Short mmCIF file of C-alpha atoms in Angstrom, two decimals:
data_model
loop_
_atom_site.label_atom_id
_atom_site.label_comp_id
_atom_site.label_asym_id
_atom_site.label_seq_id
_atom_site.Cartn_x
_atom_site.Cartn_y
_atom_site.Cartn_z
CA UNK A 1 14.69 7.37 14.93
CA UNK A 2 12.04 6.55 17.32
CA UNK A 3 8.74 6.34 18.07
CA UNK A 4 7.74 10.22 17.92
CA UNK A 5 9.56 10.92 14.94
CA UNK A 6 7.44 8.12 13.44
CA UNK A 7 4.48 8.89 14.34
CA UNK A 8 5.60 12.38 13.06
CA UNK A 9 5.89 11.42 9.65
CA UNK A 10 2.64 9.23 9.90
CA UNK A 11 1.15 12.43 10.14
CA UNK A 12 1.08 12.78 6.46
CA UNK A 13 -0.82 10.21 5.62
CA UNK A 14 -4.79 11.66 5.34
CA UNK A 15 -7.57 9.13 5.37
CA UNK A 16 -9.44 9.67 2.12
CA UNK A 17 -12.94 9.32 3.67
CA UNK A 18 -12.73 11.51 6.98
CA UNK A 19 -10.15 14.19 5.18
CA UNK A 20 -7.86 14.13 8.96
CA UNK A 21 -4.38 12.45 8.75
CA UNK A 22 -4.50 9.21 10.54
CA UNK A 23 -2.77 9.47 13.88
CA UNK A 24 -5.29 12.19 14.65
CA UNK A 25 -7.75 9.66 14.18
CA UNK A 26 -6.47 7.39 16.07
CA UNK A 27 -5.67 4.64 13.52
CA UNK A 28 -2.08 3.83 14.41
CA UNK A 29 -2.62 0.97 16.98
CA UNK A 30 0.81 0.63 17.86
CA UNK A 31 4.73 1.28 16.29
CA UNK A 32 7.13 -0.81 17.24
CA UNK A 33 11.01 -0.37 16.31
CA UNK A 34 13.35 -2.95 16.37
CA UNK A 35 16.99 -2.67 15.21
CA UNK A 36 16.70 -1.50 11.54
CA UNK A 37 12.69 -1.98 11.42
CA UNK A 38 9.59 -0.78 12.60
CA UNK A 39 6.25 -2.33 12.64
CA UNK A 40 3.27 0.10 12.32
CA UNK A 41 -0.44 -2.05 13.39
CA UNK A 42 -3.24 0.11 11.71
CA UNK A 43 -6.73 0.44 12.91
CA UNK A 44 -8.27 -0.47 8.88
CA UNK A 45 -11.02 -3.13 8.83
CA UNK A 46 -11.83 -3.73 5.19
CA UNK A 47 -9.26 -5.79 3.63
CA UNK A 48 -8.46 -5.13 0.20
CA UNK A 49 -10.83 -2.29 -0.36
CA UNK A 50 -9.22 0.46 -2.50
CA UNK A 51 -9.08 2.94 0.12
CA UNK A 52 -7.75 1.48 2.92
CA UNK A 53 -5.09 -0.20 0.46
CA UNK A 54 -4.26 3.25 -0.29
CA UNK A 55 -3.69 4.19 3.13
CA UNK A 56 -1.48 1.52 3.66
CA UNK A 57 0.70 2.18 0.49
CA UNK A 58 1.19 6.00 1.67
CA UNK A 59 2.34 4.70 4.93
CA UNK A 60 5.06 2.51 3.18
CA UNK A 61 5.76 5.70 1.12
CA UNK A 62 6.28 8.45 3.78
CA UNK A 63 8.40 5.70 5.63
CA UNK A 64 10.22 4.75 3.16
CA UNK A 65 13.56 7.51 4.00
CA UNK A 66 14.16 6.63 7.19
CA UNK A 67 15.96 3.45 5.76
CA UNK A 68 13.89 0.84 7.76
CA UNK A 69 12.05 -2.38 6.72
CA UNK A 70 8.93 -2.10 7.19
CA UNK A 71 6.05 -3.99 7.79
CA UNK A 72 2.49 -3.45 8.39
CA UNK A 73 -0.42 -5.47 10.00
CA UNK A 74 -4.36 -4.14 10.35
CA UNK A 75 -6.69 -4.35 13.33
CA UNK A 76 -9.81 -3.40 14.71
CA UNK A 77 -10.98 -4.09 18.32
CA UNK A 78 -14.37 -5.67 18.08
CA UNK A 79 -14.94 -5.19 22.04
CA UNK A 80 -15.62 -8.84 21.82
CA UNK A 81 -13.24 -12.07 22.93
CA UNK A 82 -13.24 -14.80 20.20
CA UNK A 83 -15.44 -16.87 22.85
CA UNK A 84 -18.15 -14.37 22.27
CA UNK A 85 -18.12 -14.68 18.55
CA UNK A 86 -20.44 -16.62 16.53
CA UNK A 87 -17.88 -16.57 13.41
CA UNK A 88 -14.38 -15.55 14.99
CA UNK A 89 -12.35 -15.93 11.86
CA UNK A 90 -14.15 -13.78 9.62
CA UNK A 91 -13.40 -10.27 10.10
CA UNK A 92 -16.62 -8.59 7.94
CA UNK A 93 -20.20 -10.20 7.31
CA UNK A 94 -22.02 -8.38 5.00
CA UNK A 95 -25.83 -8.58 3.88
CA UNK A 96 -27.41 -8.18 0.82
CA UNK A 97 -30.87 -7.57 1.32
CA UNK A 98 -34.08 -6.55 -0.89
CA UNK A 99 -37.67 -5.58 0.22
CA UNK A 100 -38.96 -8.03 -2.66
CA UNK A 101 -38.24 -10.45 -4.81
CA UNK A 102 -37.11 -10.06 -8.65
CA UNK A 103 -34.67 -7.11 -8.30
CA UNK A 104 -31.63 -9.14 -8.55
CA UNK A 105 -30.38 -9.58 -5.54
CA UNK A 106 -29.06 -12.60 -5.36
CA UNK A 107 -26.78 -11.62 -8.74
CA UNK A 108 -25.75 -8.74 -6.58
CA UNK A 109 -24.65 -11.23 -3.96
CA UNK A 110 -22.58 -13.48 -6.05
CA UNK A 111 -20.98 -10.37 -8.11
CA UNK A 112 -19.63 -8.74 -5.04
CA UNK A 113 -18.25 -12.05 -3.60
CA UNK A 114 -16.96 -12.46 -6.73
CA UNK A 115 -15.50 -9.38 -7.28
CA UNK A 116 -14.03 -9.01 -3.21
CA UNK A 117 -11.94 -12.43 -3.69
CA UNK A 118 -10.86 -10.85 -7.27
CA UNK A 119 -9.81 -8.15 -5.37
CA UNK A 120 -7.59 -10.82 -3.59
CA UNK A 121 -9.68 -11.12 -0.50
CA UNK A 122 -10.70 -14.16 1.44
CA UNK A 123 -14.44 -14.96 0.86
CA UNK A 124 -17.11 -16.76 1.61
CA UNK A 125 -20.90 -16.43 0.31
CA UNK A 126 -23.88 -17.80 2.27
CA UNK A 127 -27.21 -18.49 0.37
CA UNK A 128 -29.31 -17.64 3.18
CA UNK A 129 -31.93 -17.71 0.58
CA UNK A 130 -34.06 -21.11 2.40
CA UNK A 131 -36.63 -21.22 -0.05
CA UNK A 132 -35.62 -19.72 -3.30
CA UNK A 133 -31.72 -20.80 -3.75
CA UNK A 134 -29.79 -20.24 -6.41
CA UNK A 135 -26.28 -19.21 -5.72
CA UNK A 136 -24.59 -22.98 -6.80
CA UNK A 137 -26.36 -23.09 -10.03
CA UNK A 138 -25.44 -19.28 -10.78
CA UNK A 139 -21.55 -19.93 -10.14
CA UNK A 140 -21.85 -23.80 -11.40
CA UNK A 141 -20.79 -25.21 -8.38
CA UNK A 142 -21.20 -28.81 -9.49
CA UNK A 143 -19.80 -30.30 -6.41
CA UNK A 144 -21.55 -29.93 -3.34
CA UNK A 145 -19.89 -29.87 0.68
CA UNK A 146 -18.07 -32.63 2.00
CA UNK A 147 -18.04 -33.75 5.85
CA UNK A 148 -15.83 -34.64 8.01
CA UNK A 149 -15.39 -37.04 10.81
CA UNK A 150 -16.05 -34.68 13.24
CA UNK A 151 -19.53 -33.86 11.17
CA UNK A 152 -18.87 -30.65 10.31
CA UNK A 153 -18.99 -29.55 7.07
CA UNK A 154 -16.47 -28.28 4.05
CA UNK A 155 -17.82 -26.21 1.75
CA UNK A 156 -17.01 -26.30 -1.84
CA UNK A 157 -15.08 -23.18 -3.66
CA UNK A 158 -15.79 -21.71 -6.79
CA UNK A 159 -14.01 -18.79 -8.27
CA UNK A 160 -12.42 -18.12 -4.72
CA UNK A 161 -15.28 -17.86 -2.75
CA UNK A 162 -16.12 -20.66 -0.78
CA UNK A 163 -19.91 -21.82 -0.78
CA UNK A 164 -23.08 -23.02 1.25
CA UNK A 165 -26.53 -23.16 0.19
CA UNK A 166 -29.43 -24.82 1.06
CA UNK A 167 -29.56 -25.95 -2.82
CA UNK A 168 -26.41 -28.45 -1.33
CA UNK A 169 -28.99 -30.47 1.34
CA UNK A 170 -32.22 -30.45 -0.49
CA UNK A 171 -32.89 -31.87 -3.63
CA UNK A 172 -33.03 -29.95 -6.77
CA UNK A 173 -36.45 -29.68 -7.14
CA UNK A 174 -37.83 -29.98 -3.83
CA UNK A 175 -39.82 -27.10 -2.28
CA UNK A 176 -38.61 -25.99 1.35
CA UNK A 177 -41.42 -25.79 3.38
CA UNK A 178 -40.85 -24.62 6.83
CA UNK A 179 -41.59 -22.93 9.90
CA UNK A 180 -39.66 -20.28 11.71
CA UNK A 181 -38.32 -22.15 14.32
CA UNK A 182 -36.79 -24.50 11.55
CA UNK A 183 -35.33 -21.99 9.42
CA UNK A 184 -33.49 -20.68 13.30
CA UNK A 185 -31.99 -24.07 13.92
CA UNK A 186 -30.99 -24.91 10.43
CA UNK A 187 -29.83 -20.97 9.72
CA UNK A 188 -27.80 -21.47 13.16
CA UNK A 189 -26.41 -24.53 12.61
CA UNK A 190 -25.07 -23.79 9.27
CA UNK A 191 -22.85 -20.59 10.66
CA UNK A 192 -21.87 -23.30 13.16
CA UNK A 193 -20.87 -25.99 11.88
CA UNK A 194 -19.12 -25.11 8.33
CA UNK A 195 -15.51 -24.80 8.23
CA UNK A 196 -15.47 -21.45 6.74
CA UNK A 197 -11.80 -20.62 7.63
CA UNK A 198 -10.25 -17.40 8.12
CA UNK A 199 -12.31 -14.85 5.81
CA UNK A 200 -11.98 -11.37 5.30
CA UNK A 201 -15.84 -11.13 3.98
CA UNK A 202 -18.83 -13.42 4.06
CA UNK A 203 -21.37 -12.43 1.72
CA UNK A 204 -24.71 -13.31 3.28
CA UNK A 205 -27.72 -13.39 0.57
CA UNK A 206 -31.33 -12.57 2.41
CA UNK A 207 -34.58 -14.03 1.02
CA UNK A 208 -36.40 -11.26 -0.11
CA UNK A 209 -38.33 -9.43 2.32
CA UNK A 210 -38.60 -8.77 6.35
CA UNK A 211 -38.70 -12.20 7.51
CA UNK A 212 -37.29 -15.07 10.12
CA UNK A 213 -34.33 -15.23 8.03
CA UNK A 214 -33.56 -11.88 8.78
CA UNK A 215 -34.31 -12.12 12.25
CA UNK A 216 -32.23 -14.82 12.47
CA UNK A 217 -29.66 -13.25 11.03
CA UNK A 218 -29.70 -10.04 12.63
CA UNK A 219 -29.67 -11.90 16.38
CA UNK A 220 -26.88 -14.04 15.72
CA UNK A 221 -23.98 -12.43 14.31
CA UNK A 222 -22.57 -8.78 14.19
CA UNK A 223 -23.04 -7.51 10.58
CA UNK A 224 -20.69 -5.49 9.30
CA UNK A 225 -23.05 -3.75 7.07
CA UNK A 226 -25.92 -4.31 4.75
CA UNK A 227 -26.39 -3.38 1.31
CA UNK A 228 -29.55 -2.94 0.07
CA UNK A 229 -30.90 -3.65 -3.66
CA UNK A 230 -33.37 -2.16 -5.44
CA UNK A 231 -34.19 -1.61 -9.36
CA UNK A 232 -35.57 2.48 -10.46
CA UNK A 233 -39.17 1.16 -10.33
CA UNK A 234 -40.91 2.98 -7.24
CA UNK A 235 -42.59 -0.47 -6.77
CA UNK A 236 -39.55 -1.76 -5.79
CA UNK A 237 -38.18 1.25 -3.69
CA UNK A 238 -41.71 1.33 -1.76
CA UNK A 239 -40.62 -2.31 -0.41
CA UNK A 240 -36.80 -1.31 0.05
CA UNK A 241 -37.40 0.98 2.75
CA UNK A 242 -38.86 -1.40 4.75
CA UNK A 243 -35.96 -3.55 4.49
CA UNK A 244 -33.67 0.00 5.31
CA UNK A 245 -35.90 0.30 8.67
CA UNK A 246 -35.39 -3.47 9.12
CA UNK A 247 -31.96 -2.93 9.63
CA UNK A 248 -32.33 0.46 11.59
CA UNK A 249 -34.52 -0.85 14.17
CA UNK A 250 -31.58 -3.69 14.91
CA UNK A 251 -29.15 -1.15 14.73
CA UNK A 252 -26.87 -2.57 11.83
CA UNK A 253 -25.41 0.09 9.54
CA UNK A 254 -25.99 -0.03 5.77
CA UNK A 255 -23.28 0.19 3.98
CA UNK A 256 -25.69 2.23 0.82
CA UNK A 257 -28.41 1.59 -1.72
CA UNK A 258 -27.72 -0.23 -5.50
CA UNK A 259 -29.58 0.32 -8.01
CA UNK A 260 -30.17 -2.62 -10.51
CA UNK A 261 -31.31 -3.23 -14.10
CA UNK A 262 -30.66 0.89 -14.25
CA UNK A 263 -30.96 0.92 -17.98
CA UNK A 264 -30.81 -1.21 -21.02
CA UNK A 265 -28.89 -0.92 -23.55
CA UNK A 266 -29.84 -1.37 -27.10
CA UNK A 267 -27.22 -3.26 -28.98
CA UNK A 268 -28.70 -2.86 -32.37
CA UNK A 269 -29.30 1.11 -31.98
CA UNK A 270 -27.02 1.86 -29.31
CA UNK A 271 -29.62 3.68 -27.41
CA UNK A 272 -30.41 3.75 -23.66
CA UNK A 273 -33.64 2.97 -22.22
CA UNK A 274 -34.86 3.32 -18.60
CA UNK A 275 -37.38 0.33 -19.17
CA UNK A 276 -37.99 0.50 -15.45
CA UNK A 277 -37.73 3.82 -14.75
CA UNK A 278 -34.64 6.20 -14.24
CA UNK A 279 -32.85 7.73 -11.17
CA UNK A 280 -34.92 6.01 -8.38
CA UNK A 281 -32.31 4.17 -6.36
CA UNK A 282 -30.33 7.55 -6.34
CA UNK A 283 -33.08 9.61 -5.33
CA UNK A 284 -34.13 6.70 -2.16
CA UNK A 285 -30.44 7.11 -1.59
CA UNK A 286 -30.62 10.77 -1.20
CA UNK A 287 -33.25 10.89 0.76
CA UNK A 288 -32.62 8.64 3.36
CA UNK A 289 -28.99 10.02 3.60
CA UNK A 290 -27.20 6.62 2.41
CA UNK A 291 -24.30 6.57 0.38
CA UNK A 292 -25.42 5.15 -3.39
CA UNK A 293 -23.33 2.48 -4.36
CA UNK A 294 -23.89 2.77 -8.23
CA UNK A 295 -26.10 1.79 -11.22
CA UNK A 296 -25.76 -2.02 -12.76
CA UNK A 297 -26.87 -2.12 -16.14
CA UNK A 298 -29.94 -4.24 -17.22
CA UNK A 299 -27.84 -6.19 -19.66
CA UNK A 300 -29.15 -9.81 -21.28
CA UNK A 301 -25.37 -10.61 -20.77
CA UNK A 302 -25.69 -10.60 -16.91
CA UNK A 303 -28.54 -13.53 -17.44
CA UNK A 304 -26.12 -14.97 -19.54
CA UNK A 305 -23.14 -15.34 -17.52
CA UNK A 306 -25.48 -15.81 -14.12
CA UNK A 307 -27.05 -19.37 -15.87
CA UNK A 308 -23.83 -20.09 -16.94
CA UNK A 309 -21.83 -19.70 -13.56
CA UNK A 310 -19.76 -17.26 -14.90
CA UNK A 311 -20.13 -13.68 -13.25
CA UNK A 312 -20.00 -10.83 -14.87
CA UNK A 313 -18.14 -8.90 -12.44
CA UNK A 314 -14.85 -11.05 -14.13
CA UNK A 315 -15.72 -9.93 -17.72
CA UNK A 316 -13.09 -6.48 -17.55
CA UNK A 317 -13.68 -5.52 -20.88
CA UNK A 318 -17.52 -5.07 -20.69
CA UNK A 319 -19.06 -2.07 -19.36
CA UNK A 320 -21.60 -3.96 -17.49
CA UNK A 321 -18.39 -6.12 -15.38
CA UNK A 322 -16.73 -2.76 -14.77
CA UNK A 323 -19.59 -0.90 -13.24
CA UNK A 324 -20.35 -4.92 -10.82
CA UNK A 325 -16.19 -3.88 -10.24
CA UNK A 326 -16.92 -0.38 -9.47
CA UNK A 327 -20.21 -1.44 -6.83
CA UNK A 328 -17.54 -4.40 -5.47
CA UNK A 329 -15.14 -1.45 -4.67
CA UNK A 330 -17.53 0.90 -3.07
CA UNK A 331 -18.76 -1.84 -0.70
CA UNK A 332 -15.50 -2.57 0.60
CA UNK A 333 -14.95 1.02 0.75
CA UNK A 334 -17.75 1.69 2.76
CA UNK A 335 -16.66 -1.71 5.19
CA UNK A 336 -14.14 0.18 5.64
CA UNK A 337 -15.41 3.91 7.02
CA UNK A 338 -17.93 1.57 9.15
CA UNK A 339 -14.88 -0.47 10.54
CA UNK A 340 -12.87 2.87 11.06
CA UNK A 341 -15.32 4.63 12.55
CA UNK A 342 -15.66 1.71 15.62
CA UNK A 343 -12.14 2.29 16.19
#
């Protein structure tokens, strides 16, 4: 067997978000056969996500008569040399951004890092949040970075996901008040000098708003994507598509629109209410052709589990963890048709 007849039988393996098979697109980097096995590299960016998994596990499948081992590896050419990259090691950074404050965000942060390193990915999640952070307290991360002799620092882990917030350097009740040029440096220096390790994803959770953090963030590494949070109220949806142009003026693709606190559920009658409206972050979605990500529940148990650094996304048997699961999955899924597509 050799390399044709391989790539042959590759040829029945169809992506599941561009409907073509995937030599066609041009997602087999390279086969390589070696005595009794053959090692296929695959252009798929988004580690874990359920989609490109899939791919991977029909590749395995179609291969699996010709009587070789096999074993696969993913890549994705970046155009860039590792000297050129800010964060080398991780392969995906991906914002979470709101046009205001009090639509959830940053629970929508720490869910989905949650959720990608339950997935079994590699994760980190950076509170990028200067003056409002609350990402230890809301996945009780009692124990705060350690340095080393080189000064650079090692950030803590909780639940898989390894942590840095600027809740670690300041104290716990002192206000950050700061300039732009000192949110740059210490915004820079933070990507720079934490030992993040290899990563699939870093989560990075935006202040609220249109502001230096952003900028910041939007100059110094390549994001991956951003996902962008709102709640049904048209208040908040006025202010989330100025964070959508935000990103569309720096050219950085969203990965789609989440609605939060959707509905509430009444646990006494069972009833649903839209307390802040229904159908809004759909509708923005729709309108500014951007895929819609889903609807989280407004659920007291999400306040719950967020003061008591336990995320929901973990709880399996709720319906309020599976729908944080089902968000988690369509992010990575969406990583993934960005990644894809730069192929």
């Amino acid at each position: 067997m050799n390399k044709d007849d391989i790539l042959d039988r590759l040829k029945a393996v169809e992506d599941p978000d561009f409907g073509e098979d995937i030599v066609s697109l041009g997602l087999v980097n390279s086969v390589e056969i070696e005595d009794e096995s053959v090692h296929i590299s695959l252009a798929l960016g988004a580690p874990y996500s359920p989609n490109e998994t899939a791919i991977a596990q029909d590749v395995r499948e179609v291969l699996a008569e010709t009587d070789l081992d096999v074993s696969l590896s993913a890549a994705v050419d970046t155009g860039l040399s590792p000297d050129e990259q800010v964060l080398p090691n991780v392969e995906n950074i991906i914002a979470v951004a709101s046009g205001k404050g009090g639509v959830g965000k940053s629970t929508v942060a720490v869910n989905l890092a949650t959720g990608l390193a339950d997935l079994g990915a590699n994760v980190g999640l950076f509170d990028a949040d200067i003056y409002g952070p609350n990402v230890p307290r809301m996945v009780s991360a009692d124990e705060g970075p350690q340095a080393t002799a080189e000064e650079t620092i090692i950030p803590p882990e909780r639940f898989g996901v390894k942590l840095m917030s600027m809740a670690f350097l300041v104290g716990e009740d002192d206000p950050v008040i700061w300039r732009g040029p000192m949110v740059h440096k210490i915004i820079t220096q933070l990507w720079e000098d934490v030992e993040w390790g290899a990563l699939d994803y870093m989560v990075v959770d935006l202040p609220p708003g249109t502001g230096d953090t952003q900028l910041t963030l939007l100059q110094s590494v390549p994001l991956a994507g951003a996902v962008i949070v709102t709640t049904p109220q048209t208040v908040a949806i006025d202010d989330a598509r100025k964070g959508l142009r935000m990103f569309g003026k720096h050219d950085t693709p969203v990965l789609g629109i989440v609605e939060n606190m959707s509905s509430f559920r009444c646990p006494d009658c069972e009833s649903t209410h839209a307390i802040f409206g229904e159908g809004g972050g759909r509708a923005f979605a729709d309108e500014v052709d951007m895929p819609f990500l889903g609807e989280l529940p407004l659920d007291p148990k999400v306040r719950e589990r967020g003061d008591d650094g336990d995320p929901i996304v973990l709880d399996e048997d709720s319906e309020t963890g599976r729908a944080f699961q089902s968000f988690t999955e369509n992010v990575a899924n969406n990583v993934g048709i960005v990644r894809r597509k730069q192929n």
